[in-house]
XYZ file of C-alpha atoms in Angstrom:
589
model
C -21.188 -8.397 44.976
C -22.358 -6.351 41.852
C -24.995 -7.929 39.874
C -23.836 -9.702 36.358
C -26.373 -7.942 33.431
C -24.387 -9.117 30.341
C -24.653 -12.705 31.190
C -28.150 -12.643 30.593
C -28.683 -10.228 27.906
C -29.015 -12.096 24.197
C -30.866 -10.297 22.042
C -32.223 -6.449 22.590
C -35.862 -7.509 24.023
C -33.203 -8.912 27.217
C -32.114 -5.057 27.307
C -35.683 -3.662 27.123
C -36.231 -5.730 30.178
C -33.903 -3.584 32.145
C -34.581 -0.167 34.065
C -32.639 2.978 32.777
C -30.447 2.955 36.141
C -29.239 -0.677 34.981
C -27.572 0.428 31.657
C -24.918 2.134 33.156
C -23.685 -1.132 34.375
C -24.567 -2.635 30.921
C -22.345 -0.317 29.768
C -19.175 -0.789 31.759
C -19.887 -4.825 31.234
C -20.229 -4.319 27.467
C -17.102 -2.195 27.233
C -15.614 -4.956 29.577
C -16.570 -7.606 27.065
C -15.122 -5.720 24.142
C -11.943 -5.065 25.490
C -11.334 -8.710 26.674
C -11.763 -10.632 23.237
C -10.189 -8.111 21.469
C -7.210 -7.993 23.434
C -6.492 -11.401 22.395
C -8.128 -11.838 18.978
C -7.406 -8.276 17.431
C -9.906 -6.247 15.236
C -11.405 -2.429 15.432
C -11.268 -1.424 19.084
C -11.543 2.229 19.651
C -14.470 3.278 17.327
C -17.095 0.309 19.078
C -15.590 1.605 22.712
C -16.449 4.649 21.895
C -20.531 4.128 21.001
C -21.380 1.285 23.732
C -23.806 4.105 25.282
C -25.301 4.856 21.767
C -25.527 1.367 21.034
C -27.374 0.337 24.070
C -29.749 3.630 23.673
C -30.370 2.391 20.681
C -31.422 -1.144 21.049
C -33.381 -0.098 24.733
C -35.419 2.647 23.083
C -36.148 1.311 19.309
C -37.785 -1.979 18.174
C -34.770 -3.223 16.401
C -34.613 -5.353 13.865
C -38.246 -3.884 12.819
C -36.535 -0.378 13.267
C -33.657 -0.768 11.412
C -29.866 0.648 12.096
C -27.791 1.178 9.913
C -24.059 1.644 10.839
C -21.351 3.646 8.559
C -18.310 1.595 7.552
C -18.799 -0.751 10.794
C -15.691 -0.226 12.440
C -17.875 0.339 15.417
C -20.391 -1.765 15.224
C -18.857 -4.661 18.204
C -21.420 -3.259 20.751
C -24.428 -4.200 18.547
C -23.197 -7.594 17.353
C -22.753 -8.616 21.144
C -26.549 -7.333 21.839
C -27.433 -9.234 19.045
C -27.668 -12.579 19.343
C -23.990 -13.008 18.635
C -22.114 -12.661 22.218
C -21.182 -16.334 22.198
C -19.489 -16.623 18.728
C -17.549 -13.227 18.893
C -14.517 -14.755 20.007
C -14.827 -16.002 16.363
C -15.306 -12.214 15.308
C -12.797 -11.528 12.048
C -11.500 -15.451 12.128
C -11.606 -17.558 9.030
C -15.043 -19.568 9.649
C -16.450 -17.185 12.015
C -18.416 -13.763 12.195
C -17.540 -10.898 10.029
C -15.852 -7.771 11.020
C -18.430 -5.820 9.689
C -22.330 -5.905 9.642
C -23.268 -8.475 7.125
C -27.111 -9.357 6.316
C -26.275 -12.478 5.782
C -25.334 -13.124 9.554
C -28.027 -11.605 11.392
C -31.981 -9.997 10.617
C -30.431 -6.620 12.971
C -27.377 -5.722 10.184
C -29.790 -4.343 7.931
C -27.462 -3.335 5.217
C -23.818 -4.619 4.249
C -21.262 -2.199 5.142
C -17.521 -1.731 5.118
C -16.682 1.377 2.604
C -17.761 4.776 4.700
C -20.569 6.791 3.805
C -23.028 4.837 2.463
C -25.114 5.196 5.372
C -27.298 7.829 4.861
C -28.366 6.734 1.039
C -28.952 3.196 2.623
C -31.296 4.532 5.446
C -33.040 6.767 3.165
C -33.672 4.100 0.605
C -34.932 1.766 3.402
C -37.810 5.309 4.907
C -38.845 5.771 1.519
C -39.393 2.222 0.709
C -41.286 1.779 4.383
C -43.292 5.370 3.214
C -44.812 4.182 0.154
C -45.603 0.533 1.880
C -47.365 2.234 4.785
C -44.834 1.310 7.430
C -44.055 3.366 10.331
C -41.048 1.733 11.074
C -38.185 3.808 12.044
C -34.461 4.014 10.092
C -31.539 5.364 11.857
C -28.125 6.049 10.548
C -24.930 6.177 12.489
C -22.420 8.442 11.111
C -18.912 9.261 11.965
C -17.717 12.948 11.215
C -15.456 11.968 8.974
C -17.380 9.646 6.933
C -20.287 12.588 6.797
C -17.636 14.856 5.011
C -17.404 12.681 2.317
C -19.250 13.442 -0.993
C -21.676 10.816 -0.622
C -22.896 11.578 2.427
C -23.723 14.827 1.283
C -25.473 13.402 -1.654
C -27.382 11.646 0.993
C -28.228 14.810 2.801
C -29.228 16.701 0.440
C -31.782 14.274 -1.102
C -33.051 13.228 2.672
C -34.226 17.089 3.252
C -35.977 16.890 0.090
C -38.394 14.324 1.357
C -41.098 13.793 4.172
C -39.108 10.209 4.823
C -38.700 8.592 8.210
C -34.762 9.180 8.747
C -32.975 9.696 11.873
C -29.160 10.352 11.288
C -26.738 10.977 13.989
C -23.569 12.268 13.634
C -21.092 10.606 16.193
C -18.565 13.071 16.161
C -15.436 12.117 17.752
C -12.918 14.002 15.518
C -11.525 11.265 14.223
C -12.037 8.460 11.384
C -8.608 6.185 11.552
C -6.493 8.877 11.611
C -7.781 12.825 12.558
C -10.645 14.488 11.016
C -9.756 17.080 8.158
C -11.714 19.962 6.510
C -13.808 22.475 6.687
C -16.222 20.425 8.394
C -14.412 19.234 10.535
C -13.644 23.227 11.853
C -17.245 23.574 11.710
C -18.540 21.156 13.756
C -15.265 21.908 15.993
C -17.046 25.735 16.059
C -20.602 24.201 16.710
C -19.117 22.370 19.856
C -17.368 25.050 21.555
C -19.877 27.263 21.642
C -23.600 27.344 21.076
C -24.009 30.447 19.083
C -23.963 28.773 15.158
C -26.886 26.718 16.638
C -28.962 29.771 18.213
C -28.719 31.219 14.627
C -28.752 28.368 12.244
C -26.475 25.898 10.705
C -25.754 23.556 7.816
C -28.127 20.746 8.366
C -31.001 23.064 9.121
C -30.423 24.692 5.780
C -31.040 21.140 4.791
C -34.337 20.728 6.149
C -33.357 18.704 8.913
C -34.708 19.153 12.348
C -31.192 19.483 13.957
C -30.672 18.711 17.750
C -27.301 18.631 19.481
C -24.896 18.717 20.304
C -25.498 16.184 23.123
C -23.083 13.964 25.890
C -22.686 10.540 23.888
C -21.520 8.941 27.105
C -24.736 10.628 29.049
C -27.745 8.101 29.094
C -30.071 10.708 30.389
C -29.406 12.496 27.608
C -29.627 10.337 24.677
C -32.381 8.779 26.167
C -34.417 11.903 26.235
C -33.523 13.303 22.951
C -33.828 10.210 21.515
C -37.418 9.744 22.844
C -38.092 12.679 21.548
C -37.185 11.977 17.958
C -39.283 9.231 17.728
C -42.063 10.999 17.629
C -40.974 13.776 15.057
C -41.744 13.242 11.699
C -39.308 14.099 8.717
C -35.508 14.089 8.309
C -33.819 14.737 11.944
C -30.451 15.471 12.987
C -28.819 14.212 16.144
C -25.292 15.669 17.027
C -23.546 13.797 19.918
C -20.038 13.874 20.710
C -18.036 10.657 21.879
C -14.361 10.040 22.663
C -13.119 6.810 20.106
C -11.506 4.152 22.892
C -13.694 5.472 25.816
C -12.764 3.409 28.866
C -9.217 2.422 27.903
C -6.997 5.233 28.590
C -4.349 4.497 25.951
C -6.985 3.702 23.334
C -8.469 7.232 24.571
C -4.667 9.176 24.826
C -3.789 6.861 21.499
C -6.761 6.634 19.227
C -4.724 6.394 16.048
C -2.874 3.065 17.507
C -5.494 1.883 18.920
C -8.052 2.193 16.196
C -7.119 -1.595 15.599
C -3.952 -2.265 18.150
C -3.671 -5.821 17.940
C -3.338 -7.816 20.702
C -2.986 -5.925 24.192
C -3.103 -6.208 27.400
C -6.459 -6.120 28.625
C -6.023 -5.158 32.158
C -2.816 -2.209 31.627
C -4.240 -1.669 27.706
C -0.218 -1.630 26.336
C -0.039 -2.955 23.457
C 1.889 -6.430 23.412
C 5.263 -6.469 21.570
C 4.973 -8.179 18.046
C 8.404 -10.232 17.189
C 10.065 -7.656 15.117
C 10.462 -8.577 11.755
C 13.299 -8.348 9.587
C 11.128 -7.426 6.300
C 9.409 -4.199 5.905
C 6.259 -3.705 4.996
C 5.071 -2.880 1.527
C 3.467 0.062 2.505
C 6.696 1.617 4.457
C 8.870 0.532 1.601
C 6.443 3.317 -0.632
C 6.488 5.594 2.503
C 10.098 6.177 2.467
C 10.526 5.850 -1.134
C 8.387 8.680 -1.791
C 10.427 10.876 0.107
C 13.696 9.913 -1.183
C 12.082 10.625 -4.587
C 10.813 14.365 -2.998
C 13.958 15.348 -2.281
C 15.266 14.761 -6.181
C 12.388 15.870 -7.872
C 10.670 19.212 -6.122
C 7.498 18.287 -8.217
C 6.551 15.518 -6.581
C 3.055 15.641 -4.426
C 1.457 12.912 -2.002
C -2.205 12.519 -2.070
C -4.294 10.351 0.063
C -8.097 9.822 1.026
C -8.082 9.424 4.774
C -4.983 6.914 4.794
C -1.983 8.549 6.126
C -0.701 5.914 7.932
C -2.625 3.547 6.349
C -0.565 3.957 3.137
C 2.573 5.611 4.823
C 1.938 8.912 3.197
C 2.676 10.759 7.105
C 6.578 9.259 6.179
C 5.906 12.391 3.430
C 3.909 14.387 5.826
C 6.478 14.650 8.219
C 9.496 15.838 5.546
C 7.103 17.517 3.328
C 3.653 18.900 4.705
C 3.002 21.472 1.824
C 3.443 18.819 -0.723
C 1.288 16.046 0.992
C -2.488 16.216 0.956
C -5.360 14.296 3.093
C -8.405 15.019 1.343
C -10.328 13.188 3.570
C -13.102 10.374 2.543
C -13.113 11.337 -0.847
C -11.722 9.341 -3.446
C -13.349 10.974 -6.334
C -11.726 14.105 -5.337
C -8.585 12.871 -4.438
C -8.037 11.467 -8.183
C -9.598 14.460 -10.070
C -7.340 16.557 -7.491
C -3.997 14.482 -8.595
C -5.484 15.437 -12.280
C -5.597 18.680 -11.976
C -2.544 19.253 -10.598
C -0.768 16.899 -13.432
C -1.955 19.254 -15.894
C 0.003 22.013 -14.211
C 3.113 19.767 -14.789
C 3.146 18.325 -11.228
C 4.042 14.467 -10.421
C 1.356 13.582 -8.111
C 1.177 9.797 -6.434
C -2.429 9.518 -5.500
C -2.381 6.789 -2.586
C -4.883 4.743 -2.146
C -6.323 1.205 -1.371
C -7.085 -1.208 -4.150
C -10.451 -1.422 -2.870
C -10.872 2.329 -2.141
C -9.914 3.039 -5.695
C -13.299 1.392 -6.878
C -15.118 4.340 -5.621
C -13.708 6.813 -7.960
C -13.761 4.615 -11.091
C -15.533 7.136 -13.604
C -12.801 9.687 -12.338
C -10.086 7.347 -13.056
C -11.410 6.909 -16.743
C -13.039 10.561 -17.252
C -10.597 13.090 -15.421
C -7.320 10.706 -15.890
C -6.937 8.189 -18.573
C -9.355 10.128 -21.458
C -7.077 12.964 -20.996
C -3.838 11.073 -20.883
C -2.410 12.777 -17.994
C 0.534 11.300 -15.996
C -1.540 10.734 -12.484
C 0.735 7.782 -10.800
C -1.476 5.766 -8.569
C 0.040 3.705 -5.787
C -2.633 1.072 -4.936
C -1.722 -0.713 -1.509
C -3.809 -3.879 -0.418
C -3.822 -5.275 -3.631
C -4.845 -8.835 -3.658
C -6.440 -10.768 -0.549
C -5.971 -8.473 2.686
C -6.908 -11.450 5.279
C -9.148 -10.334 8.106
C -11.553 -7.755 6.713
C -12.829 -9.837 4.305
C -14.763 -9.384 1.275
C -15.433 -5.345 1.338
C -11.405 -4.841 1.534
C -9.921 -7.430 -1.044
C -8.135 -5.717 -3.826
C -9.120 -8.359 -6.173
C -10.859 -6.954 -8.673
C -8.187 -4.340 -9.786
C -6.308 -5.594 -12.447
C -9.776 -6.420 -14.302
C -11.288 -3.057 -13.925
C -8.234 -1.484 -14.848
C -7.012 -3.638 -17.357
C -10.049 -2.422 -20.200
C -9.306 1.095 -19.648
C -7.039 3.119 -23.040
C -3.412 4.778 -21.844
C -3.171 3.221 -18.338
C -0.103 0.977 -17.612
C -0.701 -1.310 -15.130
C 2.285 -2.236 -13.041
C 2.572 -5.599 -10.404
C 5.913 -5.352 -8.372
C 7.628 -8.750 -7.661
C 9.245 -6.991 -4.639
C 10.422 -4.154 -2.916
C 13.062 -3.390 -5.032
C 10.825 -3.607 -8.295
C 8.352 -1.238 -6.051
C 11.299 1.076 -5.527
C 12.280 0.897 -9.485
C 8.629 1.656 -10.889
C 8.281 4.689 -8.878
C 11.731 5.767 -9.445
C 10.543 5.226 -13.363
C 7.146 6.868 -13.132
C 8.374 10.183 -11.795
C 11.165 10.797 -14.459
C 7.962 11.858 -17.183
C 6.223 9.034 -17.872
C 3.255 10.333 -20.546
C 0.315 8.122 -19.231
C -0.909 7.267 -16.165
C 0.059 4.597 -14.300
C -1.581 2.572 -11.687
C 1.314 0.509 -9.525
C -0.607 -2.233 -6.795
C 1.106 -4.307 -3.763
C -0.016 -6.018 -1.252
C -0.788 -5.775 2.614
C 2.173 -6.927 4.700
C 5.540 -7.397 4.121
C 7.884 -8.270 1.813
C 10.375 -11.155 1.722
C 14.010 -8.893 1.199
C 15.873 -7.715 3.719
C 17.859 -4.972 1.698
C 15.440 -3.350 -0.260
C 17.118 0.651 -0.917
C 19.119 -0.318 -3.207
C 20.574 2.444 -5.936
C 17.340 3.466 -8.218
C 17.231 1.559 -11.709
C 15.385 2.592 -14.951
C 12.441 0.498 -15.560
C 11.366 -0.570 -19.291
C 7.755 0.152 -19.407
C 6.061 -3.414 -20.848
C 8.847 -5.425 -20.545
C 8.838 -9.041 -18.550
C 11.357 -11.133 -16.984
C 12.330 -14.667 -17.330
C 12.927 -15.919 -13.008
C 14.082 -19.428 -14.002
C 14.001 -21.441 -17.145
C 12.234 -24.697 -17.926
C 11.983 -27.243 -20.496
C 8.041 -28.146 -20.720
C 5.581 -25.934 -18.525
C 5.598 -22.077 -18.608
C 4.211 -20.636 -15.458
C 3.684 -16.749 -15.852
C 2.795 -14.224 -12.874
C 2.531 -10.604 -11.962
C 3.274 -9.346 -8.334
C 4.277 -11.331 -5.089
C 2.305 -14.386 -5.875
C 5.893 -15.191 -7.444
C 7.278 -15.989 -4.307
C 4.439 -19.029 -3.805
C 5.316 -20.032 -7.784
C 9.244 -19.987 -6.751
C 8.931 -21.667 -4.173
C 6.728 -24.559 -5.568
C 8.595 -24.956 -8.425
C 12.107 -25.108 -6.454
C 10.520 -27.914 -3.995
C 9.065 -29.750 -6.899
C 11.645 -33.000 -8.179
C 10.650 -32.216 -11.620
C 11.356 -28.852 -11.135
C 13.566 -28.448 -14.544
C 10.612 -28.671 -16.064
C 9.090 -25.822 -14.767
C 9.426 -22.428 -16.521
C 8.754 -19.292 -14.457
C 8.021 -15.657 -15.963
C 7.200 -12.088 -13.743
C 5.355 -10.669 -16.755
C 5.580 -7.170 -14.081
C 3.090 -5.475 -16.679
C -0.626 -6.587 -16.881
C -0.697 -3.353 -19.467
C 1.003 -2.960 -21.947
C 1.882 -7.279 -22.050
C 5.344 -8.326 -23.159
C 3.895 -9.113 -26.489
C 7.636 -9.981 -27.713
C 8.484 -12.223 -24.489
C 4.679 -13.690 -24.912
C 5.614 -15.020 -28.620
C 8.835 -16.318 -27.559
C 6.830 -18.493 -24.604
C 3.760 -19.785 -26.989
C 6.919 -20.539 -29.566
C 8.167 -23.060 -27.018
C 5.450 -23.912 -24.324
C 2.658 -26.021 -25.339
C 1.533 -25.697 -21.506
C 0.907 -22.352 -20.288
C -0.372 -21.736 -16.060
C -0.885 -17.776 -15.343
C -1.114 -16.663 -12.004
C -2.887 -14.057 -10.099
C -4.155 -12.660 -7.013
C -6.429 -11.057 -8.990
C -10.180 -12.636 -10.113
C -9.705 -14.266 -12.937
C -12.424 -12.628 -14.570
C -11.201 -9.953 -17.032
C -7.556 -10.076 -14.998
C -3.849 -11.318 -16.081
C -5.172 -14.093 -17.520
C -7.964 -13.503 -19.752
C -5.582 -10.453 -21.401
C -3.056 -13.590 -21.621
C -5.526 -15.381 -23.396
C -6.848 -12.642 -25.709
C -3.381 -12.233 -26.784
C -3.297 -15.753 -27.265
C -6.385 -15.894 -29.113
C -5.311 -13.154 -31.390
C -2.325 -15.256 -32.867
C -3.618 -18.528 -32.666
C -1.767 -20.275 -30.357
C -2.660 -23.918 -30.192
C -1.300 -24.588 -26.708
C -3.725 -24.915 -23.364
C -4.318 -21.913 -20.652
C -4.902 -22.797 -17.294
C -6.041 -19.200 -15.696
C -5.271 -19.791 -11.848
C -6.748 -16.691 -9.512
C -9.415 -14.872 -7.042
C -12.517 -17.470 -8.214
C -15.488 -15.390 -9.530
C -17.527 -15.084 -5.611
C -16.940 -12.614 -2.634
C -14.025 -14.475 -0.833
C -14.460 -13.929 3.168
C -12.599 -13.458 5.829
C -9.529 -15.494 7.495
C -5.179 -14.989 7.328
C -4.156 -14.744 3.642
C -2.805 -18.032 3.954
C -5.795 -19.582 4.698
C -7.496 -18.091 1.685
C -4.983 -18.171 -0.873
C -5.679 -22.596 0.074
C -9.226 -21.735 -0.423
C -8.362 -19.972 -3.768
C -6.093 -22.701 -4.803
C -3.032 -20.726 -5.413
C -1.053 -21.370 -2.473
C 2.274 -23.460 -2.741
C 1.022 -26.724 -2.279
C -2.241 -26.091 -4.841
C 0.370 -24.669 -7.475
C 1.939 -28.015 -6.750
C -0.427 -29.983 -6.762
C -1.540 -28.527 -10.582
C 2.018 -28.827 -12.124
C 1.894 -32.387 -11.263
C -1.072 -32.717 -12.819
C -0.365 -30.911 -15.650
C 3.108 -33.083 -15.582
């Protein structure tokens, strides 16, 4: 019978205990491991498959946590948590109450640095050597890197700074091809060039002009290997360069022949690897109701372009792809490209819909007010994930959009009820709207089951009146109007309940404002939003400014990093679900 190594391996010293023939059989356990809780609990699969060899390299040769690792985005970061004192509790992994998703300093002394957005490695690892540099240390920093998270600007910030200095830094590339869907760019050809043949490395190549001593490319999967190479980069000072190539969902052939799916399959069958069947909805998502939109709008208006940072399928955007390839664009991880790309190409009288996550969008926030709203061009940007996206937690919430777009001139800020109303606004933005817009939705799907219904003519900063009342006005934007509706319609005293999609958080219904303060001297917004500098607060300016006597209640996001768990869950925690909205009218009653 095979001997068990997993069982008894807590922390790293356990591994370090171990001769190099065991890890092997580490590895195959480890993979084992992985595979079984996340074919039941769901989360990232094929990325942490595809660096258990890596991972276990890392922690054998290293003296982790005092050499530090630092892991881009996270995705595949499984394998360490396990080896880190957190095997026991990773059935919890991505469940409201338990571990995080992603490395968190918080949780453990080995995630060294908070991650969750890509390429952010390299500046974090190079801020931790120079820090250990001037304090004497010799305490080693390594940063794992996917190739598509290196392509991003960021990284190359990084880079270019790192072979500048004398600093401690160890970065390796874990080239796979692939981020969550394929690799794009030049890069991406380049390192395809450097592993097919050996010649650009004989000469020179990129991150040698950098100053980095460059070794690779190397078997990922091949403990001899790493081992070696890795042993020999401890004891080279200076920026170095390891190249090793990896297959994402090694040791699961569909998550191997599949890595796109099975970047994060759900649940699956852990012994076959096909994915279970989910009870097919009725409801589309959000994101497929924008996917085939967009191409219904393509074929009436020729000008239309699709532009996304990495998120094809993410967003939908391949729906666009597939009809239209030379009008859709992956840029790759760059978000400040992506929206001064959409501007560009809006001054040259195309309608471009740059598509992009809520929280993605952060990233290219001085583009957004330098390159697009400054210059008043008509960029329309389609922001999925809006509001609380469940399982990933706090570095994927889109809560903080309608406050950092809200205080920024000639942007119109749009909050669809529905998919119709999602339908509508785009319809509206692409007939020559003269600002930008930004248009946000959530994760998931919606609650109608015929959606593509004939286009309809938006008015830009107009509100709606869903049901009338007689003593409370509750006023919303987006699809935390369906938890309003149905509080208020389960409530006795529910003729007492007014309800108002306000749709725009910029420009407000000014006119449809008045005409509430006129007759409500009770006023509940509602957001999915922070309330800090969101809906509410440009309620209550507007409020302010006339001098209405009435109360505000703000209801929202609470000002602190919500964490992870089903929306449900933290829309209770958040106190906006239907039994806290409830639970306030009565009060307010």
């Amino acid at each position: 019978m095979p001997k068990k190594l997993l069982k008894n391996i807590n922390f790293p010293s356990d591994i370090r205990k171990l001769s190099v023939n065991d890890l092997p059989l580490l590895a195959k356990e480890l993979r084992e491991f992985i595979i079984d809780v996340v074919a039941t609990k769901e989360g990232h699969l094929g990325a942490s498959l595809g660096v258990v060899e890596l991972t276990i390299a890392l922690h054998y040769l290293y003296d982790t946590p005092t050499d530090q690792l630092v892991w881009d985005v996270g995705h595949q970061a499984y394998g360490h948590k396990i080896l880190t004192g957190r095997k026991n509790s990773f059935h919890t992994n991505r469940q409201y109450g338990g571990i995080s998703g992603f490395p968190k300093r918080s949780e453990s002394e080995y995630d060294t640095f908070g991650v969750g957005h890509s390429s952010t490695s390299i500046s974090a690892a190079l801020g931790m050597a120079i820090a250990s540099k001037l304090q004497g240390s010799s305490k080693q920093h390594i940063a794992i890197i996917g190739d598509a998270s290196i392509a991003s600007g960021m990284a190359f910030e990084a880079l270019n700074h790192a072979g500048d200095t004398n600093a401690n830094l160890l970065v390796i590339l874990n080239d796979n091809a692939i981020g969550i869907d394929p690799s794009v760019g030049a890069l991406k050809d380049y390192l395809t060039r450097i592993k097919s043949t050996r010649s650009d490395i004989e000469q020179h190549n990129i991150f040698e002009a950098l100053n980095f001593d460059y070794s690779g490319p190397i078997d990922g999967h091949n403990f001899e290997e790493l081992l070696l190479e890795l042993n020999r980069l401890k004891q080279v000072q200076g920026p170095k360069f390891l190249h090793i190539i990896t297959t994402k969902g090694k040791g699961l052939l569909q998550a191997e022949q599949n890595q796109v799916k099975y970047h994060a399959p759900g649940k699956f069958d852990k012994i076959s690897g096909d994915v279970l069947p989910k009870e097919k909805s009725k409801f589309t998502k959000f994101q497929d109701v924008f996917g085939k939109t967009i191409v219904e709008l393509a074929y009436q208006n020729t000008k239309i372009v699709g532009i996304t940072p990495a998120m094809l399928s993410g967003s939908s955007l391949n729906n666009l792809l597939n009809k239209f390839p030379e009008r859709t664009f992956d840029v790759g991880i760059a978000e400040q490209h992506a929206v001064t790309l959409a501007a560009g190409m809006a001054t040259q009288g195309i309608v471009p819909f740059c598509t992009i996550y809520s929280t993605f969008l952060q990233r290219a926030y001085d583009q957004i007010i330098h390159d697009v709203a400054l210059q008043n061009l008509p960029v329309i940007f389609c922001l999925d994930r809006a509001g609380l996206v469940g399982e990933d937690g706090a570095t994927h919430h889109g809560v903080f959009d309608l406050a950092y777009l809200s205080c920024i001139p000639n942007l119109i800020i749009f909050a669809p009820r529905n998919e119709v109303e999602l339908r509508n606004i785009m319809y509206t933005a692409q007939l020559g709207l003269k600002k930008p817009i930004a248009i946000r939705y959530p994760r998931g799907v919606g609650k109608l089951e015929k959606w593509q219904l004939p286009f309809e003519k938006i008015v830009i900063g107009k509100g709606i009146c869903i049901k009338k009342g007689s003593k409370i006005a509750i006023l919303s934007v987006g699809t935390i109007a369906d938890n309003v509706s149905e509080a208020i319609n389960s409530l006795d005293e529910n003729k007492a309940i007014a309800h108002y999609d306000m749709r725009f958080v910029k420009p407000l219904d000014k006119e449809l404002l008045n005409t509430i303060f006129n007759f409500f001297n009770i006023i509940v917004t509602i957001e999915d939003g922070t309330v800090k500098g969101g809906f509410g607060v440009a309620v209550l300016e507007y409020a302010s400014s006339i001098n209405y006597k009435g109360s505000i209640k703000i209801l929202g996001i609470p000002d602190v990093f919500v964490d992870h768990g089903t929306v449900a869950q933290l829309q209770k925690d958040c106190f906006i679900d239907v039994l806290s909205i409830q639970k306030i009218i009565k009060q307010l009653l």
